[in-house]
CSV table of C-alpha atoms in Angstrom, one decimal:
chain,number,residue,atom,x,y,z
A,273,LEU,CA,-4.3,-3.6,-84.0
A,274,VAL,CA,-2.8,-3.9,-80.5
A,275,SER,CA,-0.9,-6.8,-79.4
A,276,PRO,CA,-2.1,-8.7,-76.1
A,277,SER,CA,1.0,-7.7,-74.2
A,278,THR,CA,0.5,-3.9,-75.0
A,279,ALA,CA,-3.2,-4.2,-74.1
A,280,MET,CA,-2.3,-5.8,-70.7
A,281,ALA,CA,0.2,-3.0,-70.0
A,282,THR,CA,-2.1,-0.2,-70.9
A,283,ALA,CA,-5.4,-1.5,-69.5
A,284,PRO,CA,-6.8,0.4,-66.4
A,285,TYR,CA,-6.8,-1.5,-63.1
A,286,PRO,CA,-9.7,-1.7,-60.6
A,287,PRO,CA,-10.0,1.3,-58.5
A,288,GLY,CA,-9.4,-0.6,-55.3
A,289,GLU,CA,-5.8,-1.6,-56.2
A,290,SER,CA,-2.8,0.5,-55.6
A,291,SER,CA,-0.1,1.4,-58.1
A,292,SER,CA,2.2,-1.1,-56.4
A,293,VAL,CA,-0.1,-4.0,-57.0
A,294,SER,CA,-0.4,-2.9,-60.6
A,295,ALA,CA,3.4,-2.8,-60.9
A,296,VAL,CA,3.7,-6.3,-59.6
A,297,LYS,CA,1.2,-7.6,-62.1
A,298,THR,CA,2.8,-6.0,-65.0
A,299,GLY,CA,6.3,-6.7,-63.9
A,300,VAL,CA,7.3,-3.0,-63.9
A,301,GLU,CA,9.3,-1.6,-61.0
A,302,LEU,CA,7.9,1.3,-59.0
A,303,PRO,CA,10.0,4.5,-59.0
A,304,GLU,CA,11.5,5.4,-55.6
A,305,GLY,CA,9.1,8.3,-55.2
A,306,ASN,CA,6.0,6.1,-55.1
A,307,GLU,CA,7.7,3.7,-52.6
A,308,GLY,CA,8.4,6.7,-50.4
A,309,GLU,CA,4.8,7.8,-50.5
A,310,ARG,CA,3.7,4.3,-49.5
A,311,THR,CA,6.2,4.4,-46.5
A,312,SER,CA,5.0,7.7,-45.4
A,313,ASP,CA,1.4,6.5,-45.4
A,314,ASP,CA,2.3,3.5,-43.2
A,315,ASN,CA,4.1,5.8,-40.8
A,316,ARG,CA,1.1,8.1,-40.5
A,317,ILE,CA,-1.0,5.0,-39.7
A,318,SER,CA,1.3,3.7,-37.1
A,319,THR,CA,1.8,7.1,-35.3
A,320,GLN,CA,-1.8,7.6,-34.3
A,321,PRO,CA,-2.2,8.7,-30.7
A,322,ASP,CA,-2.8,6.0,-28.1
A,323,ASN,CA,-5.8,7.1,-26.1
A,324,ASP,CA,-5.5,4.3,-23.6
A,325,ASP,CA,-2.2,5.5,-22.4
A,326,ASP,CA,-3.4,9.1,-21.9
A,327,ASP,CA,-6.6,7.7,-20.0
A,328,ALA,CA,-4.2,5.7,-17.7
A,329,ASP,CA,-2.1,8.8,-17.0
A,330,ASN,CA,-5.1,10.9,-16.3
A,331,LEU,CA,-6.5,8.4,-13.8
A,332,VAL,CA,-7.9,10.4,-10.9
A,333,LYS,CA,-6.7,9.2,-7.5
A,334,LYS,CA,-9.2,8.3,-4.7
A,335,VAL,CA,-10.1,11.1,-2.3
A,336,TYR,CA,-10.3,9.7,1.3
A,337,ALA,CA,-12.5,11.1,4.1
A,338,VAL,CA,-9.7,12.7,6.2
A,339,SER,CA,-9.7,15.5,8.7
A,340,LEU,CA,-10.7,18.8,7.0
A,341,ARG,CA,-8.4,20.7,9.5
A,342,TRP,CA,-5.5,18.5,8.5
A,343,GLU,CA,-6.4,19.3,4.8
A,344,ARG,CA,-6.4,23.0,5.5
A,345,GLU,CA,-3.0,22.9,7.2
A,346,GLN,CA,-1.6,20.9,4.2
A,347,GLN,CA,-3.1,23.4,1.6
A,348,GLY,CA,-1.8,26.4,3.7
A,349,ARG,CA,1.8,25.1,3.5
A,350,MET,CA,1.4,24.4,-0.3
A,351,ARG,CA,0.0,28.0,-0.8
A,352,GLN,CA,2.8,29.5,1.2
A,353,THR,CA,5.3,27.6,-1.0
A,354,SER,CA,3.6,28.6,-4.3
A,355,ASN,CA,3.3,32.3,-3.3
A,356,SER,CA,6.8,32.7,-2.2
A,357,SER,CA,9.2,34.3,-4.8
A,358,GLY,CA,12.2,32.4,-3.3
A,359,PRO,CA,12.8,29.3,-1.4
A,360,VAL,CA,10.7,28.7,1.7
A,361,ILE,CA,12.9,28.2,4.7
A,362,GLU,CA,11.3,26.5,7.7
A,363,HIS,CA,13.2,26.9,10.9
A,364,LYS,CA,12.4,23.6,12.4
A,365,PRO,CA,14.6,21.8,14.9
A,366,LEU,CA,16.3,18.6,13.8
A,367,LEU,CA,14.7,16.7,16.7
A,368,THR,CA,11.3,17.6,18.3
A,369,PHE,CA,11.4,14.5,20.5
A,370,THR,CA,8.0,13.6,19.2
A,371,ILE,CA,6.6,10.9,16.9
A,372,GLU,CA,6.8,13.4,14.0
A,373,ASP,CA,10.7,12.8,14.1
A,374,PHE,CA,10.1,9.3,13.0
A,375,ASN,CA,7.5,10.4,10.3
A,376,ARG,CA,9.8,13.0,8.9
A,377,TYR,CA,13.0,10.8,8.5
A,378,PHE,CA,11.6,7.4,8.0
A,379,CYS,CA,8.4,8.0,5.9
A,380,CYS,CA,9.5,11.1,3.9
A,381,CYS,CA,9.1,9.4,0.5
A,382,ALA,CA,5.5,8.1,1.4
A,383,ARG,CA,2.3,9.8,0.6
A,384,ARG,CA,0.5,10.9,3.7
A,385,VAL,CA,-3.3,10.7,4.0
A,386,GLY,CA,-4.2,12.0,7.4
A,387,SER,CA,-1.8,10.2,9.7
A,388,MET,CA,-1.5,7.2,7.6
A,389,PHE,CA,1.5,6.7,5.1
A,390,PHE,CA,1.0,5.0,1.8
A,391,LEU,CA,4.3,3.2,1.3
A,392,LEU,CA,3.1,1.4,-1.9
A,393,GLU,CA,-0.1,2.1,-3.8
A,394,ARG,CA,-2.0,1.3,-6.8
A,395,ARG,CA,-2.5,3.8,-9.7
A,396,ASP,CA,-5.9,4.8,-8.5
A,397,GLY,CA,-4.6,5.7,-5.0
A,398,SER,CA,-5.5,2.6,-3.2
A,399,PRO,CA,-2.9,1.7,-0.6
A,400,ILE,CA,-1.0,-1.7,-0.8
A,401,VAL,CA,1.4,-1.2,1.9
A,402,VAL,CA,0.5,1.4,4.4
A,403,ALA,CA,1.9,2.4,7.9
A,404,GLY,CA,-0.4,3.5,10.7
A,405,PRO,CA,-0.2,6.4,13.1
A,406,CYS,CA,1.6,4.3,15.8
A,407,TRP,CA,4.1,2.5,13.5
A,408,PRO,CA,7.2,3.4,15.5
A,409,PHE,CA,5.9,1.5,18.5
A,410,CYS,CA,5.2,-1.5,16.5
A,411,THR,CA,8.5,-1.4,14.8
A,412,PHE,CA,10.8,-0.5,17.7
A,413,VAL,CA,9.0,-2.3,20.7
A,414,THR,CA,6.5,-5.0,19.3
A,415,VAL,CA,8.8,-6.6,16.9
A,416,PRO,CA,12.0,-6.5,19.1
A,417,LEU,CA,10.0,-8.1,21.9
A,418,ILE,CA,9.0,-11.0,19.8
A,419,LEU,CA,12.4,-11.5,18.3
A,420,VAL,CA,14.5,-11.0,21.4
A,421,LEU,CA,12.4,-13.0,23.9
A,422,SER,CA,11.5,-15.8,21.6
A,423,GLY,CA,15.3,-15.8,20.4
A,424,PHE,CA,16.6,-16.2,24.0
A,425,VAL,CA,14.1,-19.2,24.5
A,426,GLY,CA,15.2,-20.7,21.2
A,427,TYR,CA,19.0,-20.3,21.8
A,428,PHE,CA,19.2,-21.4,25.5
A,429,ILE,CA,16.4,-24.0,25.5
A,430,VAL,CA,15.1,-25.2,22.1
A,431,SER,CA,18.5,-25.2,20.3
A,432,ASN,CA,20.6,-26.3,23.4
A,433,PRO,CA,21.5,-30.0,23.1
A,434,ASP,CA,21.9,-30.1,26.9
A,435,SER,CA,18.2,-29.0,27.5
A,436,GLY,CA,17.0,-32.4,26.9
A,437,LEU,CA,14.4,-31.4,24.2
A,438,PRO,CA,14.2,-33.5,21.0
A,439,TRP,CA,15.7,-32.0,17.8
A,440,TRP,CA,12.3,-31.9,16.0
A,441,PHE,CA,11.0,-29.5,18.7
A,442,ALA,CA,12.6,-26.6,16.9
A,443,LEU,CA,10.7,-27.5,13.8
A,444,ILE,CA,7.6,-26.6,15.8
A,445,TYR,CA,8.9,-23.6,17.8
A,446,TYR,CA,10.6,-21.4,15.0
A,447,PRO,CA,7.8,-21.7,12.4
A,448,ILE,CA,5.5,-20.3,15.2
A,449,ILE,CA,7.8,-17.2,15.3
A,450,VAL,CA,7.8,-16.8,11.7
A,451,PHE,CA,4.1,-17.2,11.5
A,452,VAL,CA,3.5,-14.5,14.3
A,453,LEU,CA,5.7,-12.0,12.5
A,454,SER,CA,3.9,-12.7,9.3
A,455,VAL,CA,0.5,-12.0,10.6
A,456,LEU,CA,1.7,-9.0,12.4
A,457,PHE,CA,2.8,-7.6,9.0
A,458,CYS,CA,-0.5,-8.3,7.5
A,459,VAL,CA,-2.1,-6.3,10.4
A,460,SER,CA,0.2,-3.4,10.6
A,461,CYS,CA,0.8,-2.8,6.8
A,462,ARG,CA,-2.7,-3.3,5.6
A,463,ASP,CA,-5.4,-0.8,4.9
A,464,PRO,CA,-7.7,-1.0,7.8
A,465,GLY,CA,-10.7,0.1,5.9
A,466,LEU,CA,-10.1,3.8,4.9
A,467,MET,CA,-13.3,5.3,3.5
A,468,GLU,CA,-13.6,7.5,0.4
A,469,ARG,CA,-15.2,11.0,0.9
A,470,VAL,CA,-18.9,10.9,-0.1
A,471,THR,CA,-20.7,14.3,-0.5
A,472,ASP,CA,-23.8,13.3,-2.4
A,473,GLU,CA,-26.9,14.1,-0.6
A,474,GLU,CA,-28.6,10.8,-1.9
A,475,ALA,CA,-26.4,9.0,0.7
A,476,ALA,CA,-28.5,10.5,3.6
A,477,GLU,CA,-31.5,8.9,2.1
A,478,ASN,CA,-29.8,5.5,2.5
A,479,GLY,CA,-29.3,6.1,6.2
A,480,TRP,CA,-25.8,7.6,6.2
A,481,PHE,CA,-24.8,10.2,8.7
A,482,TRP,CA,-23.0,13.5,8.0
A,483,ASN,CA,-19.6,13.8,9.7
A,484,GLU,CA,-18.4,17.5,10.3
A,485,GLN,CA,-14.8,16.5,11.0
A,486,VAL,CA,-14.2,15.0,7.5
A,487,GLY,CA,-16.9,16.7,5.5
A,488,SER,CA,-18.3,13.4,4.3
A,489,TYR,CA,-21.3,11.1,4.8
A,490,ARG,CA,-20.6,7.8,6.6
A,491,PRO,CA,-22.5,4.5,7.1
A,492,ALA,CA,-23.5,3.4,10.6
A,493,GLY,CA,-20.5,1.1,11.0
A,494,ALA,CA,-17.8,3.7,10.0
A,495,MET,CA,-16.3,5.9,12.6
A,496,TYR,CA,-13.9,8.7,12.8
A,497,CYS,CA,-10.4,7.7,14.1
A,498,ARG,CA,-8.6,10.6,15.9
A,499,GLU,CA,-5.2,9.0,15.6
A,500,CYS,CA,-5.6,8.1,11.9
A,501,LYS,CA,-7.5,11.4,11.2
A,502,ALA,CA,-9.7,9.6,8.8
A,503,LEU,CA,-13.0,7.5,8.5
A,504,VAL,CA,-12.5,3.8,9.0
A,505,TYR,CA,-15.1,1.1,8.0
A,506,ASP,CA,-16.3,-0.9,11.0
A,507,TYR,CA,-13.7,0.9,13.2
A,508,ASP,CA,-13.0,-1.0,16.4
A,509,HIS,CA,-9.9,0.6,18.2
A,510,VAL,CA,-6.2,1.7,17.7
A,511,CYS,CA,-3.8,-0.9,18.7
A,512,PRO,CA,-0.4,0.5,19.5
A,513,TRP,CA,1.2,-3.0,19.5
A,514,THR,CA,0.3,-3.4,15.8
A,515,GLY,CA,0.8,0.4,15.0
A,516,THR,CA,-2.5,1.0,13.3
A,517,ALA,CA,-6.2,1.1,13.5
A,518,ILE,CA,-8.3,-2.0,13.6
A,519,GLY,CA,-11.1,-2.0,11.2
A,520,LYS,CA,-12.9,-4.0,8.4
A,521,GLY,CA,-9.7,-4.3,6.4
A,522,ASN,CA,-7.4,-6.0,9.0
A,523,MET,CA,-9.8,-7.3,11.6
A,524,LEU,CA,-9.4,-11.0,10.6
A,525,PRO,CA,-5.5,-10.8,10.6
A,526,PHE,CA,-5.7,-9.0,14.0
A,527,LYS,CA,-7.7,-11.8,15.6
A,528,ILE,CA,-5.2,-14.4,14.2
A,529,PHE,CA,-2.3,-12.4,15.5
A,530,VAL,CA,-3.7,-12.1,19.0
A,531,PHE,CA,-4.3,-15.9,19.1
A,532,SER,CA,-0.9,-16.8,17.6
A,533,VAL,CA,1.1,-14.5,19.8
A,534,ASN,CA,-0.6,-15.8,22.9
A,535,VAL,CA,0.3,-19.3,21.7
A,536,LEU,CA,3.8,-18.3,21.3
A,537,CYS,CA,3.9,-16.5,24.7
A,538,TYR,CA,2.5,-19.4,26.7
A,539,PHE,CA,4.6,-21.8,24.8
A,540,SER,CA,7.8,-19.9,25.6
A,541,VAL,CA,6.8,-19.4,29.3
A,542,GLY,CA,6.1,-23.1,29.7
A,543,LEU,CA,9.5,-23.9,28.2
A,544,VAL,CA,11.2,-21.6,30.6
A,545,ILE,CA,9.3,-23.0,33.6
A,546,TRP,CA,10.0,-26.6,32.5
A,547,GLN,CA,13.7,-25.8,32.2
A,548,VAL,CA,13.9,-24.1,35.6
A,549,MET,CA,12.2,-27.0,37.3
A,550,ASP,CA,14.4,-29.6,35.4
A,551,LYS,CA,17.4,-27.7,36.7
A,552,ILE,CA,16.1,-27.6,40.3
A,553,THR,CA,15.3,-31.3,40.4
A,554,THR,CA,18.6,-32.5,39.0
């Protein structure tokens, strides 16, 4: 005869239960070896490779339809660097007195696509903040003109207590200046509509045209910009005052900028004329 307690200790457990569960039911402690095996099993489960991270790292960046000649020049420089046994020494002057001096020293950390500079981009290569081919003119001419001229008007007329203007007039004039600069940033640092390279011959069946300069099909509205060295959707022109091309991506901010900068200009000129006439009459 076997006692009930002995039968409970020696009875087999269901195949789905582990030895640790059996030990809990019988009140018997597991030896350290079994607990170590259970821990190693948990570690093996938790250390499985994360395929999502690998897919994110292997994300292919977009290939834009840029000038083939420019691409060949870039590949030639890279090939020269890879084939050389020692360091490649390029004997370039510190200053060439061209726009390339600004690009070399101010955009050295940006990714260059044609004559566009991607200052900030997404993981797939889409630009978030981009500088156009004429960005030095916008930075060192357009912005100082807006700040200096409107600053003189604001200091000598709007904020001058002897000008005769009410104090609340400054609440109208200075926000216009901030708005103009904000819209200018949206035009200058936004993707004008750079087009990805399309080499599929099915695009020709949809009415697209082949462009030899970039080696890509393009729709009817896209055109090649010589300054940008790339195809731009709904290309209109290159505006040096904004420093970039005007296309589908920044056409609306460009129209708002043209309107707002004219309002600021006429407003400032009107204030100057009013102040001069007031001084003459008094």
